[in-house]
Short mmCIF file of C-alpha atoms in Angstrom, two decimals:
data_model
loop_
_atom_site.label_atom_id
_atom_site.label_comp_id
_atom_site.label_asym_id
_atom_site.label_seq_id
_atom_site.Cartn_x
_atom_site.Cartn_y
_atom_site.Cartn_z
CA MET T 1 -37.84 18.81 45.13
CA ARG T 2 -34.71 19.32 46.95
CA LYS T 3 -33.90 15.57 46.94
CA LEU T 4 -34.51 15.57 43.32
CA LEU T 5 -32.10 18.37 42.84
CA ILE T 6 -29.38 16.67 44.78
CA ILE T 7 -29.78 13.54 42.70
CA LEU T 8 -29.68 15.38 39.38
CA SER T 9 -26.63 17.25 40.55
CA PHE T 10 -24.82 14.02 41.56
CA LEU T 11 -25.82 12.46 38.27
CA TYR T 12 -24.45 15.63 36.45
CA PHE T 13 -21.06 15.63 38.33
CA GLY T 14 -20.70 11.81 37.97
CA GLN T 15 -20.98 12.17 34.23
CA CYS T 16 -18.58 15.12 34.16
CA ASN T 17 -16.06 13.05 36.23
CA ALA T 18 -16.65 10.14 33.77
CA GLN T 19 -16.01 12.41 30.82
CA ASP T 20 -12.97 14.06 32.41
CA SER T 21 -11.59 10.53 33.12
CA LEU T 22 -12.28 9.36 29.45
CA HIS T 23 -10.65 12.56 28.04
CA LYS T 24 -7.57 12.01 30.28
CA VAL T 25 -7.20 8.26 29.22
CA ILE T 26 -7.59 9.23 25.35
CA ALA T 27 -4.99 12.14 25.88
CA GLN T 28 -2.44 9.69 27.49
CA PHE T 29 -3.05 7.12 24.68
CA ALA T 30 0.34 6.67 22.54
CA PHE T 31 0.36 5.11 19.34
CA GLU T 32 3.47 4.15 17.29
CA THR T 33 3.15 4.27 13.47
CA PRO T 34 3.91 0.80 12.07
CA ARG T 35 6.47 0.42 9.34
CA LEU T 36 5.21 -0.20 5.84
CA SER T 37 8.17 -0.12 3.44
CA PRO T 38 7.96 0.75 -0.22
CA LYS T 39 8.91 -2.20 -2.14
CA PRO T 40 12.29 -1.89 -3.99
CA GLN T 41 12.51 -2.13 -7.72
CA LEU T 42 16.26 -2.79 -7.56
CA VAL T 43 18.63 -3.73 -4.90
CA PRO T 44 22.27 -4.17 -6.32
CA GLY T 45 24.01 -7.37 -5.69
CA VAL T 46 20.74 -9.62 -5.93
CA ALA T 47 19.20 -11.07 -8.91
CA ILE T 48 15.58 -10.37 -7.82
CA SER T 49 14.49 -8.11 -5.03
CA SER T 50 10.97 -9.56 -4.26
CA ILE T 51 9.24 -13.11 -4.53
CA SER T 52 5.58 -13.73 -4.57
CA LEU T 53 4.32 -16.30 -2.07
CA SER T 54 0.81 -16.23 -3.52
CA GLY T 55 -0.41 -19.44 -4.95
CA ASN T 56 -0.93 -22.92 -3.46
CA TRP T 57 -0.55 -23.27 0.38
CA LYS T 58 -1.27 -26.09 2.85
CA PHE T 59 -4.21 -25.56 5.19
CA ASN T 60 -5.64 -27.21 8.26
CA ALA T 61 -9.03 -25.97 9.57
CA ASN T 62 -8.92 -27.85 12.78
CA GLU T 63 -5.39 -28.30 14.20
CA ASN T 64 -1.74 -27.40 13.87
CA ASN T 65 -0.73 -30.29 11.77
CA LEU T 66 0.82 -30.10 8.47
CA SER T 67 0.71 -33.89 7.74
CA LYS T 68 -3.14 -33.60 7.64
CA ALA T 69 -3.29 -30.30 5.91
CA GLY T 70 -5.30 -29.96 2.66
CA ASN T 71 -4.47 -27.52 -0.24
CA ILE T 72 -5.82 -23.95 -0.28
CA ARG T 73 -5.33 -21.05 -2.62
CA VAL T 74 -3.70 -17.75 -1.40
CA PRO T 75 -5.08 -15.20 -1.63
CA GLY T 76 -8.39 -16.44 -0.89
CA GLU T 77 -11.34 -16.93 1.77
CA TRP T 78 -11.33 -20.32 3.19
CA VAL T 79 -15.37 -20.54 3.22
CA MET T 80 -15.13 -20.00 -0.52
CA GLN T 81 -12.94 -22.84 -1.09
CA GLY T 82 -15.03 -25.23 0.93
CA PHE T 83 -13.38 -25.12 4.48
CA ASN T 84 -15.30 -24.51 7.63
CA VAL T 85 -13.48 -23.20 10.64
CA LYS T 86 -15.17 -23.52 14.11
CA LYS T 87 -15.86 -19.94 15.49
CA GLY T 88 -13.46 -18.87 18.18
CA THR T 89 -10.72 -21.14 16.86
CA PRO T 90 -7.85 -20.69 14.67
CA ALA T 91 -7.02 -22.18 11.29
CA TYR T 92 -3.30 -23.04 10.08
CA TYR T 93 -1.62 -22.08 6.89
CA PHE T 94 1.85 -23.70 5.88
CA LYS T 95 4.11 -22.82 3.19
CA ALA T 96 7.78 -23.68 2.33
CA PHE T 97 9.68 -21.00 0.60
CA SER T 98 13.37 -20.61 -0.46
CA ILE T 99 15.64 -17.71 0.17
CA PRO T 100 17.95 -16.83 -2.58
CA ALA T 101 21.67 -17.05 -1.48
CA ASP T 102 22.36 -13.57 -2.54
CA TRP T 103 19.75 -12.21 0.00
CA ILE T 104 21.88 -13.48 2.84
CA GLY T 105 23.52 -10.40 4.55
CA LYS T 106 20.50 -8.09 3.72
CA ARG T 107 17.35 -7.51 5.50
CA ILE T 108 14.53 -9.64 4.45
CA LYS T 109 10.86 -8.71 5.06
CA ILE T 110 7.53 -10.43 4.59
CA LYS T 111 4.49 -8.37 3.57
CA PHE T 112 0.76 -9.52 3.86
CA ASP T 113 -1.68 -7.20 1.97
CA GLY T 114 -4.69 -8.53 4.08
CA VAL T 115 -5.52 -11.37 6.68
CA SER T 116 -8.88 -11.64 8.29
CA SER T 117 -8.98 -10.86 10.96
CA HIS T 118 -6.08 -11.79 13.28
CA GLY T 119 -2.81 -13.41 12.12
CA ILE T 120 0.27 -14.76 13.79
CA VAL T 121 3.33 -15.14 11.64
CA ILE T 122 5.90 -17.95 12.40
CA VAL T 123 8.99 -18.69 10.47
CA ASN T 124 11.12 -21.72 11.12
CA GLY T 125 9.41 -22.19 14.48
CA LYS T 126 10.04 -18.56 15.74
CA THR T 127 6.99 -16.33 16.29
CA ILE T 128 7.77 -13.26 14.14
CA GLY T 129 4.78 -10.97 15.13
CA GLU T 130 0.90 -10.58 14.83
CA HIS T 131 -1.53 -8.30 13.36
CA GLU T 132 -5.08 -7.46 14.12
CA GLY T 133 -7.42 -6.17 11.44
CA SER T 134 -8.58 -7.28 7.96
CA PHE T 135 -8.08 -5.74 4.59
CA ALA T 136 -4.98 -3.74 5.43
CA PRO T 137 -1.22 -4.59 4.56
CA PHE T 138 1.42 -5.08 7.32
CA GLU T 139 4.96 -6.26 7.27
CA PHE T 140 7.35 -8.07 9.59
CA ASP T 141 11.31 -8.34 9.34
CA ILE T 142 12.18 -12.05 9.28
CA THR T 143 15.90 -11.72 8.88
CA PRO T 144 16.87 -13.28 12.01
CA ALA T 145 14.64 -16.31 11.45
CA VAL T 146 15.54 -17.27 7.82
CA LYS T 147 18.43 -19.18 6.40
CA ALA T 148 19.67 -19.77 2.79
CA GLY T 149 17.66 -22.29 1.09
CA VAL T 150 14.10 -23.75 2.16
CA ASN T 151 12.36 -22.18 5.09
CA LYS T 152 8.95 -22.95 6.79
CA LEU T 153 6.37 -20.35 7.03
CA GLU T 154 3.21 -20.80 9.32
CA VAL T 155 0.42 -18.45 9.68
CA ILE T 156 -2.13 -18.92 12.24
CA VAL T 157 -5.33 -17.14 11.31
CA GLN T 158 -8.56 -16.47 13.39
CA CYS T 159 -11.65 -14.61 12.12
CA GLU T 160 -14.37 -12.92 13.93
CA THR T 161 -12.03 -11.34 16.34
CA ILE T 162 -12.34 -7.81 17.86
CA SER T 163 -11.46 -5.98 14.68
CA ASP T 164 -14.00 -8.03 12.75
CA THR T 165 -16.59 -6.96 15.40
CA LEU T 166 -15.72 -3.44 15.21
CA ALA T 167 -16.07 -3.49 11.51
CA CYS T 168 -19.15 -5.70 11.16
CA THR T 169 -17.00 -7.53 8.50
CA SER T 170 -18.55 -10.99 8.86
CA GLN T 171 -22.01 -9.69 9.87
CA TYR T 172 -22.13 -7.46 6.72
CA ALA T 173 -20.86 -10.48 4.50
CA ALA T 174 -23.50 -12.92 6.07
CA HIS T 175 -20.70 -15.49 6.43
CA PRO T 176 -17.37 -15.72 8.37
CA VAL T 177 -14.79 -13.80 6.48
CA GLY T 178 -11.51 -15.74 7.34
CA GLY T 179 -8.21 -16.28 5.57
CA ILE T 180 -5.25 -14.77 3.82
CA LEU T 181 -7.27 -12.37 1.61
CA ARG T 182 -4.56 -10.54 -0.30
CA LYS T 183 -1.09 -11.26 -1.72
CA VAL T 184 1.87 -12.18 0.30
CA THR T 185 5.39 -10.90 -0.71
CA LEU T 186 8.83 -11.51 0.42
CA PHE T 187 11.33 -8.78 -0.38
CA THR T 188 14.90 -7.76 0.50
CA LEU T 189 16.47 -4.49 1.50
CA PRO T 190 20.14 -3.21 2.21
CA GLU T 191 20.92 -2.79 5.79
CA LEU T 192 20.51 1.08 5.33
CA ASN T 193 17.22 1.36 3.52
CA ILE T 194 14.18 3.45 2.66
CA SER T 195 11.59 2.46 5.22
CA ASP T 196 8.82 4.96 4.42
CA PHE T 197 8.01 7.33 1.64
CA PHE T 198 5.07 9.37 0.70
CA TYR T 199 4.66 12.48 -1.35
CA THR T 200 2.26 15.63 -1.69
CA VAL T 201 1.83 18.31 -4.15
CA ARG T 202 1.50 21.97 -3.69
CA PHE T 203 0.85 24.24 -6.62
CA ASP T 204 1.72 27.87 -6.65
CA ALA T 205 -0.91 30.71 -6.55
CA SER T 206 -1.66 30.32 -10.47
CA TYR T 207 -1.84 26.39 -10.13
CA THR T 208 0.80 26.42 -12.84
CA ASN T 209 4.07 25.16 -11.20
CA ALA T 210 4.22 22.75 -8.37
CA GLN T 211 6.36 21.81 -5.40
CA LEU T 212 6.81 18.20 -5.13
CA LEU T 213 7.19 17.44 -1.36
CA LEU T 214 9.02 14.17 -0.78
CA ASN T 215 8.83 12.66 2.64
CA SER T 216 11.12 9.56 3.53
CA ASN T 217 12.54 7.76 6.47
CA LEU T 218 15.85 6.10 6.22
CA SER T 219 16.33 3.10 8.53
CA ALA T 220 19.77 1.83 9.61
CA GLU T 221 19.13 -1.74 10.79
CA THR T 222 22.73 -2.21 11.89
CA ALA T 223 25.05 0.50 13.12
CA THR T 224 26.22 2.50 10.27
CA HIS T 225 28.22 5.65 9.82
CA GLY T 226 28.80 7.40 6.41
CA ASN T 227 27.20 9.69 3.78
CA ALA T 228 23.86 8.66 2.33
CA THR T 229 22.29 10.39 -0.85
CA LEU T 230 18.75 10.41 -2.10
CA SER T 231 18.42 11.36 -5.71
CA TYR T 232 15.19 11.68 -7.71
CA ILE T 233 14.30 11.26 -11.42
CA LEU T 234 10.84 12.27 -12.84
CA LYS T 235 9.72 10.78 -16.09
CA ASP T 236 6.70 11.78 -18.09
CA ALA T 237 4.08 9.38 -19.39
CA SER T 238 6.20 8.75 -22.45
CA GLY T 239 9.25 7.95 -20.43
CA LYS T 240 10.89 11.21 -21.24
CA ILE T 241 13.03 12.63 -18.19
CA VAL T 242 11.65 15.89 -16.84
CA PRO T 243 14.37 18.60 -16.20
CA LEU T 244 14.74 19.38 -12.43
CA LYS T 245 17.05 21.98 -10.96
CA ASN T 246 17.42 20.41 -7.50
CA SER T 247 16.89 16.51 -7.31
CA GLN T 248 19.31 15.34 -4.69
CA LYS T 249 19.61 15.30 -0.88
CA ASN T 250 22.62 14.51 1.11
CA ILE T 251 22.41 12.93 4.53
CA GLU T 252 24.98 12.17 7.06
CA VAL T 253 24.29 8.96 8.88
CA PHE T 254 25.54 8.41 12.42
CA ASN T 255 25.91 5.03 14.32
CA TYR T 256 23.27 5.99 16.96
CA GLN T 257 20.49 6.67 14.46
CA LYS T 258 18.00 3.99 13.70
CA THR T 259 15.36 6.17 11.76
CA ILE T 260 16.35 9.28 9.89
CA PRO T 261 13.49 11.37 8.59
CA VAL T 262 14.27 13.11 5.21
CA ASN T 263 12.09 15.86 3.82
CA PHE T 264 12.86 17.21 0.31
CA SER T 265 11.13 19.65 -1.92
CA ILE T 266 11.49 19.77 -5.85
CA LEU T 267 10.17 22.48 -8.10
CA VAL T 268 8.50 21.08 -11.10
CA ASN T 269 7.50 23.63 -13.77
CA ALA T 270 4.16 23.18 -15.47
CA PRO T 271 3.38 19.56 -14.69
CA LYS T 272 0.29 18.03 -16.33
CA LYS T 273 -2.27 17.57 -13.61
CA TRP T 274 -4.04 14.41 -12.42
CA ASN T 275 -7.83 14.21 -12.22
CA SER T 276 -10.65 11.95 -12.86
CA GLU T 277 -11.01 13.09 -16.55
CA GLN T 278 -7.28 13.19 -17.47
CA PRO T 279 -5.54 10.97 -15.10
CA TYR T 280 -1.96 11.73 -16.17
CA LEU T 281 0.75 9.71 -14.31
CA TYR T 282 4.40 10.47 -13.94
CA THR T 283 7.10 7.96 -12.80
CA LEU T 284 9.21 8.90 -9.80
CA ILE T 285 12.64 6.86 -9.53
CA THR T 286 14.34 7.30 -6.07
CA THR T 287 17.97 6.18 -5.69
CA LEU T 288 19.60 5.68 -2.32
CA SER T 289 23.25 5.67 -2.31
CA PHE T 290 25.68 5.26 0.63
CA ASN T 291 29.25 6.30 0.46
CA SER T 292 28.83 6.90 -3.32
CA LYS T 293 27.50 3.41 -3.96
CA ILE T 294 24.04 2.82 -5.00
CA ILE T 295 22.21 0.47 -2.70
CA GLN T 296 18.51 0.83 -3.48
CA VAL T 297 16.36 2.03 -6.28
CA ASN T 298 12.64 2.48 -5.94
CA GLN T 299 10.06 3.28 -8.74
CA GLN T 300 6.34 4.52 -8.32
CA LYS T 301 3.66 6.25 -10.29
CA ILE T 302 2.70 9.73 -9.00
CA GLY T 303 0.13 12.26 -10.00
CA PHE T 304 0.18 15.95 -9.50
CA ARG T 305 -3.06 16.64 -7.69
CA GLN T 306 -4.09 19.13 -4.88
CA ILE T 307 -7.10 18.79 -2.73
CA GLU T 308 -8.57 21.81 -0.75
CA ARG T 309 -11.64 22.45 1.27
CA ARG T 310 -13.06 25.95 1.06
CA GLY T 311 -16.19 26.55 2.87
CA ASN T 312 -18.62 23.91 1.80
CA GLN T 313 -16.94 23.02 -1.33
CA LEU T 314 -14.23 20.63 -2.29
CA PHE T 315 -11.76 21.58 -4.86
CA VAL T 316 -9.09 19.52 -6.92
CA ASN T 317 -6.45 21.47 -8.61
CA ASN T 318 -8.43 24.70 -8.10
CA HIS T 319 -11.53 23.30 -9.64
CA PRO T 320 -14.61 22.49 -7.60
CA ILE T 321 -15.87 19.01 -7.97
CA LYS T 322 -19.15 17.17 -7.90
CA LEU T 323 -18.90 13.71 -7.16
CA ARG T 324 -21.07 11.07 -8.93
CA GLY T 325 -20.50 7.74 -7.71
CA ALA T 326 -21.43 4.50 -5.52
CA ASN T 327 -20.26 2.43 -2.79
CA ARG T 328 -18.23 -0.53 -3.84
CA HIS T 329 -17.59 -3.83 -1.90
CA GLU T 330 -14.84 -5.99 -3.03
CA VAL T 331 -16.99 -9.10 -3.62
CA HIS T 332 -17.47 -11.87 -6.05
CA PRO T 333 -19.93 -14.77 -6.01
CA LEU T 334 -17.16 -17.36 -6.06
CA LEU T 335 -14.25 -15.55 -4.41
CA GLY T 336 -16.06 -13.60 -1.82
CA ARG T 337 -13.79 -10.72 -0.44
CA SER T 338 -10.79 -11.75 -2.18
CA LEU T 339 -10.59 -10.46 -5.87
CA THR T 340 -8.11 -10.85 -8.56
CA PRO T 341 -6.28 -7.73 -10.07
CA GLU T 342 -8.23 -8.26 -13.22
CA LEU T 343 -11.54 -8.11 -11.46
CA CYS T 344 -10.48 -4.93 -9.52
CA LYS T 345 -9.74 -3.21 -12.98
CA ARG T 346 -12.78 -4.44 -14.50
CA ASP T 347 -14.96 -2.87 -11.54
CA VAL T 348 -13.24 0.42 -12.26
CA VAL T 349 -13.93 0.10 -16.09
CA LEU T 350 -17.44 -0.66 -15.45
CA PHE T 351 -18.09 2.32 -13.16
CA LYS T 352 -16.27 4.69 -15.52
CA ASN T 353 -18.55 3.39 -18.16
CA GLY T 354 -21.37 4.15 -15.88
CA ASN T 355 -20.48 7.81 -15.85
CA CYS T 356 -19.18 7.38 -12.21
CA ASN T 357 -16.18 9.58 -11.29
CA TYR T 358 -16.13 8.60 -7.62
CA LEU T 359 -16.24 5.38 -5.56
CA ARG T 360 -16.34 4.91 -1.78
CA THR T 361 -14.64 1.63 -0.67
CA SER T 362 -17.35 0.51 1.76
CA HIS T 363 -16.50 -0.63 4.44
CA TYR T 364 -12.84 -1.25 4.46
CA PRO T 365 -9.55 -0.16 2.65
CA PRO T 366 -9.41 -1.30 -0.86
CA SER T 367 -6.65 -3.40 -2.39
CA GLU T 368 -3.45 -2.04 -3.97
CA GLU T 369 -4.61 -3.38 -7.33
CA PHE T 370 -7.84 -1.56 -7.23
CA LEU T 371 -6.11 1.73 -6.43
CA ASP T 372 -3.56 1.10 -9.23
CA ALA T 373 -6.48 0.92 -11.57
CA CYS T 374 -8.25 4.09 -10.19
CA ASP T 375 -4.94 5.92 -10.63
CA GLU T 376 -4.58 4.78 -14.04
CA LEU T 377 -8.06 5.17 -15.42
CA GLY T 378 -9.15 8.21 -13.40
CA MET T 379 -11.52 7.66 -10.41
CA PHE T 380 -11.70 9.52 -7.30
CA VAL T 381 -11.61 7.33 -4.22
CA GLU T 382 -12.91 7.76 -0.67
CA SER T 383 -10.94 5.12 1.20
CA GLU T 384 -12.65 3.84 4.27
CA ALA T 385 -11.15 2.38 7.23
CA SER T 386 -12.40 -1.10 8.46
CA LEU T 387 -14.80 0.22 11.17
CA CYS T 388 -18.66 0.15 10.92
CA TRP T 389 -21.78 0.74 13.00
CA ILE T 390 -20.15 1.56 16.30
CA GLN T 391 -23.16 2.42 18.58
CA HIS T 392 -25.50 1.68 15.70
CA GLY T 393 -28.68 -0.15 15.91
CA ALA T 394 -27.53 -2.37 13.07
CA SER T 395 -24.75 -3.93 15.21
CA PRO T 396 -26.43 -5.81 18.26
CA ILE T 397 -22.91 -6.06 20.10
CA TRP T 398 -23.44 -2.34 21.24
CA GLU T 399 -26.52 -3.50 23.49
CA LYS T 400 -23.65 -5.12 25.61
CA TRP T 401 -20.58 -2.91 25.00
CA ASN T 402 -20.08 0.66 25.74
CA TYR T 403 -18.99 2.77 22.74
CA LEU T 404 -17.14 5.12 25.10
CA ASP T 405 -14.83 2.62 26.45
CA ALA T 406 -11.47 3.69 25.64
CA LYS T 407 -10.22 0.01 25.43
CA PHE T 408 -11.51 0.17 21.68
CA LEU T 409 -9.29 3.21 20.87
CA PRO T 410 -6.13 1.31 19.89
CA PHE T 411 -8.03 -0.81 17.46
CA MET T 412 -9.94 2.27 15.91
CA VAL T 413 -6.64 4.17 15.58
CA ARG T 414 -4.92 1.08 13.97
CA ALA T 415 -7.72 0.59 11.47
CA ASN T 416 -7.33 4.18 10.34
CA VAL T 417 -3.60 4.26 10.37
CA ASP T 418 -3.43 1.01 8.20
CA ASN T 419 -5.85 2.60 5.89
CA VAL T 420 -3.78 5.85 5.45
CA LEU T 421 -0.46 3.91 5.04
CA ALA T 422 -1.94 1.63 2.46
CA GLY T 423 -3.40 4.45 0.27
CA ARG T 424 -1.60 7.62 0.63
CA GLN T 425 0.77 6.98 -2.37
CA HIS T 426 -2.31 7.00 -4.75
CA PRO T 427 -3.46 10.34 -6.31
CA SER T 428 -6.96 8.58 -6.85
CA VAL T 429 -7.56 8.71 -2.97
CA ILE T 430 -9.00 12.16 -2.17
CA ILE T 431 -10.85 11.48 1.13
CA TRP T 432 -9.98 9.50 4.33
CA SER T 433 -13.22 7.89 5.87
CA LEU T 434 -12.92 7.35 9.35
CA GLY T 435 -15.53 4.53 9.39
CA ASN T 436 -19.14 3.72 8.50
CA GLU T 437 -22.36 5.01 10.24
CA SER T 438 -21.11 5.29 13.85
CA ARG T 439 -21.83 7.64 16.74
CA TRP T 440 -19.27 10.33 17.16
CA SER T 441 -17.47 10.36 20.46
CA PRO T 442 -14.09 11.50 21.89
CA LEU T 443 -12.77 8.32 20.70
CA TRP T 444 -13.45 9.28 17.10
CA GLU T 445 -12.06 12.83 17.80
CA ARG T 446 -8.79 11.20 18.70
CA VAL T 447 -8.79 9.13 15.64
CA ASN T 448 -9.39 12.20 13.48
CA THR T 449 -6.37 13.82 15.02
CA GLU T 450 -4.20 10.84 14.43
CA VAL T 451 -5.25 10.80 10.69
CA LYS T 452 -4.82 14.42 10.24
CA LYS T 453 -1.40 14.26 11.93
CA LEU T 454 -0.37 11.33 9.57
CA GLU T 455 -1.58 12.53 6.35
CA PRO T 456 -3.03 16.10 6.37
CA SER T 457 -3.29 16.66 2.69
CA ARG T 458 -6.69 14.92 2.39
CA PRO T 459 -9.87 15.70 4.21
CA THR T 460 -11.56 13.28 6.59
CA SER T 461 -15.03 12.24 6.31
CA PHE T 462 -17.37 10.58 8.97
CA HIS T 463 -20.75 8.82 8.50
CA ASP T 464 -22.20 10.18 11.85
CA GLN T 465 -25.27 7.78 12.17
CA CYS T 466 -28.11 7.50 9.57
CA TRP T 467 -31.75 6.76 9.55
CA GLY T 468 -33.40 10.09 10.66
CA GLY T 469 -30.56 12.20 11.67
CA PHE T 470 -27.69 14.12 10.18
CA ASN T 471 -24.43 14.68 12.07
CA ASN T 472 -26.55 14.22 15.19
CA ALA T 473 -23.49 13.56 17.53
CA GLY T 474 -21.38 16.38 16.67
CA SER T 475 -18.80 15.00 14.18
CA LYS T 476 -15.63 17.16 13.71
CA ALA T 477 -14.53 15.51 10.46
CA ASP T 478 -13.70 17.59 7.64
CA LEU T 479 -16.54 16.49 5.48
CA ALA T 480 -20.20 15.86 6.45
CA ASN T 481 -22.16 12.87 5.50
CA TYR T 482 -25.82 12.43 5.07
CA HIS T 483 -26.86 8.70 4.38
CA TYR T 484 -30.37 7.91 2.87
CA PRO T 485 -31.24 11.66 2.63
CA GLY T 486 -34.66 11.47 0.74
CA PHE T 487 -36.18 14.37 -0.86
CA ASN T 488 -35.25 16.79 1.68
CA GLY T 489 -31.65 15.82 1.87
CA PRO T 490 -30.16 18.58 -0.26
CA ALA T 491 -31.97 21.29 1.63
CA ALA T 492 -30.70 19.76 4.98
CA CYS T 493 -27.16 19.63 3.74
CA GLU T 494 -27.24 23.36 2.59
CA LYS T 495 -27.66 24.32 6.39
CA ASP T 496 -24.12 23.48 6.86
CA LYS T 497 -22.02 26.27 5.32
CA THR T 498 -18.91 25.44 6.98
CA ARG T 499 -17.91 22.21 5.29
CA PRO T 500 -18.70 20.09 2.20
#
């Protein structure tokens, strides 16, 4: 008996030490939020500020050889276009593009809205950067590598990498999901530019007037000193300018500053609210001036919408909501996981006609075009990060891998940060889903913390296992989820009075 107690004590303290070590590693983990610039509407001095690179590209499924490359459509899956790429090997995309002469002397960025699942970007033979993770936008500065006139772009893509495995992307689709799945865009910016922007809405106690909280970063990509101004114009749906008492923020820029946070609040009297029944959208125009000269103008749709969690209810604009909806995959019999804007909008119309007011983007972030349609037509969205079945029986890899291994944390955090950065401009997004049907752990707790730090105005949700259990690993997300509940599901959910 004494020997058994000694063994059990050793195992207990061993587990405690392992847990302490895991928590220490997680606490020491540092993550830098990637840049995802708002695309400019106007950059004075250039004829056009952005160029689409979508369309026909060259593609080689076997080797880095342009002379033996065939034609492929971007965006698109390679499997859906008749190409087979051997597992564990990359495929090669090639594209020639021209830089307008009036872009020289400015910053030049390239943005990919989704590459599955690992991409390396090369411009004129120079490696610019790489990204791991499908269905999420990312950007690189290519200024040092480009020249006026014709340039050569190469993208080395490999599917079924670590992010694909953690998301069960190809497993779920029942085929290798590989390719440049979403649009590719070049755009130019001034040397001092708006590198980040998002907004939140806070109504007063009567939910009549609202504070429009504007959060921006200015980036000085070369040493700059002077006076910058951010000014804002708000237009209603008819194009009429909304009177604003205070709509300008002055900022002094110093040579040593690379990134300058700018937070500003504007009072808007009695704005029309956005909800799924009345999806009213305003247009916000942001103008950046430097030393009294306009250098950048941005334009975007916004909705006045506030989300709150009170006990076990979810409120939008002070009204409790009941979500009626479905899971939605971006899928088409001929296009696979790469849909056109028209198909995205048609999906929203179909669900609206089916009396749905809510869609969960299982199991990855949706496209910008889909969220635009949800904003316009009125559809609540739970935007899900590209993570699925971590320590779940449906994913056989966890028979070999340890779901508590901290080496997975950077990929889990990046998948969620990418999701938030892609969707936080859209009033239709009301919930951040951390991932699908996985087992809660200290890693997920850190993920939840990072999401709340980055974007606290929306609640987080977590699908903590399924099949015979509900929140059976202690999820700390804001919203609880019960999948496949059966007849007793509502009664089981009612036991949790602390969260929806």
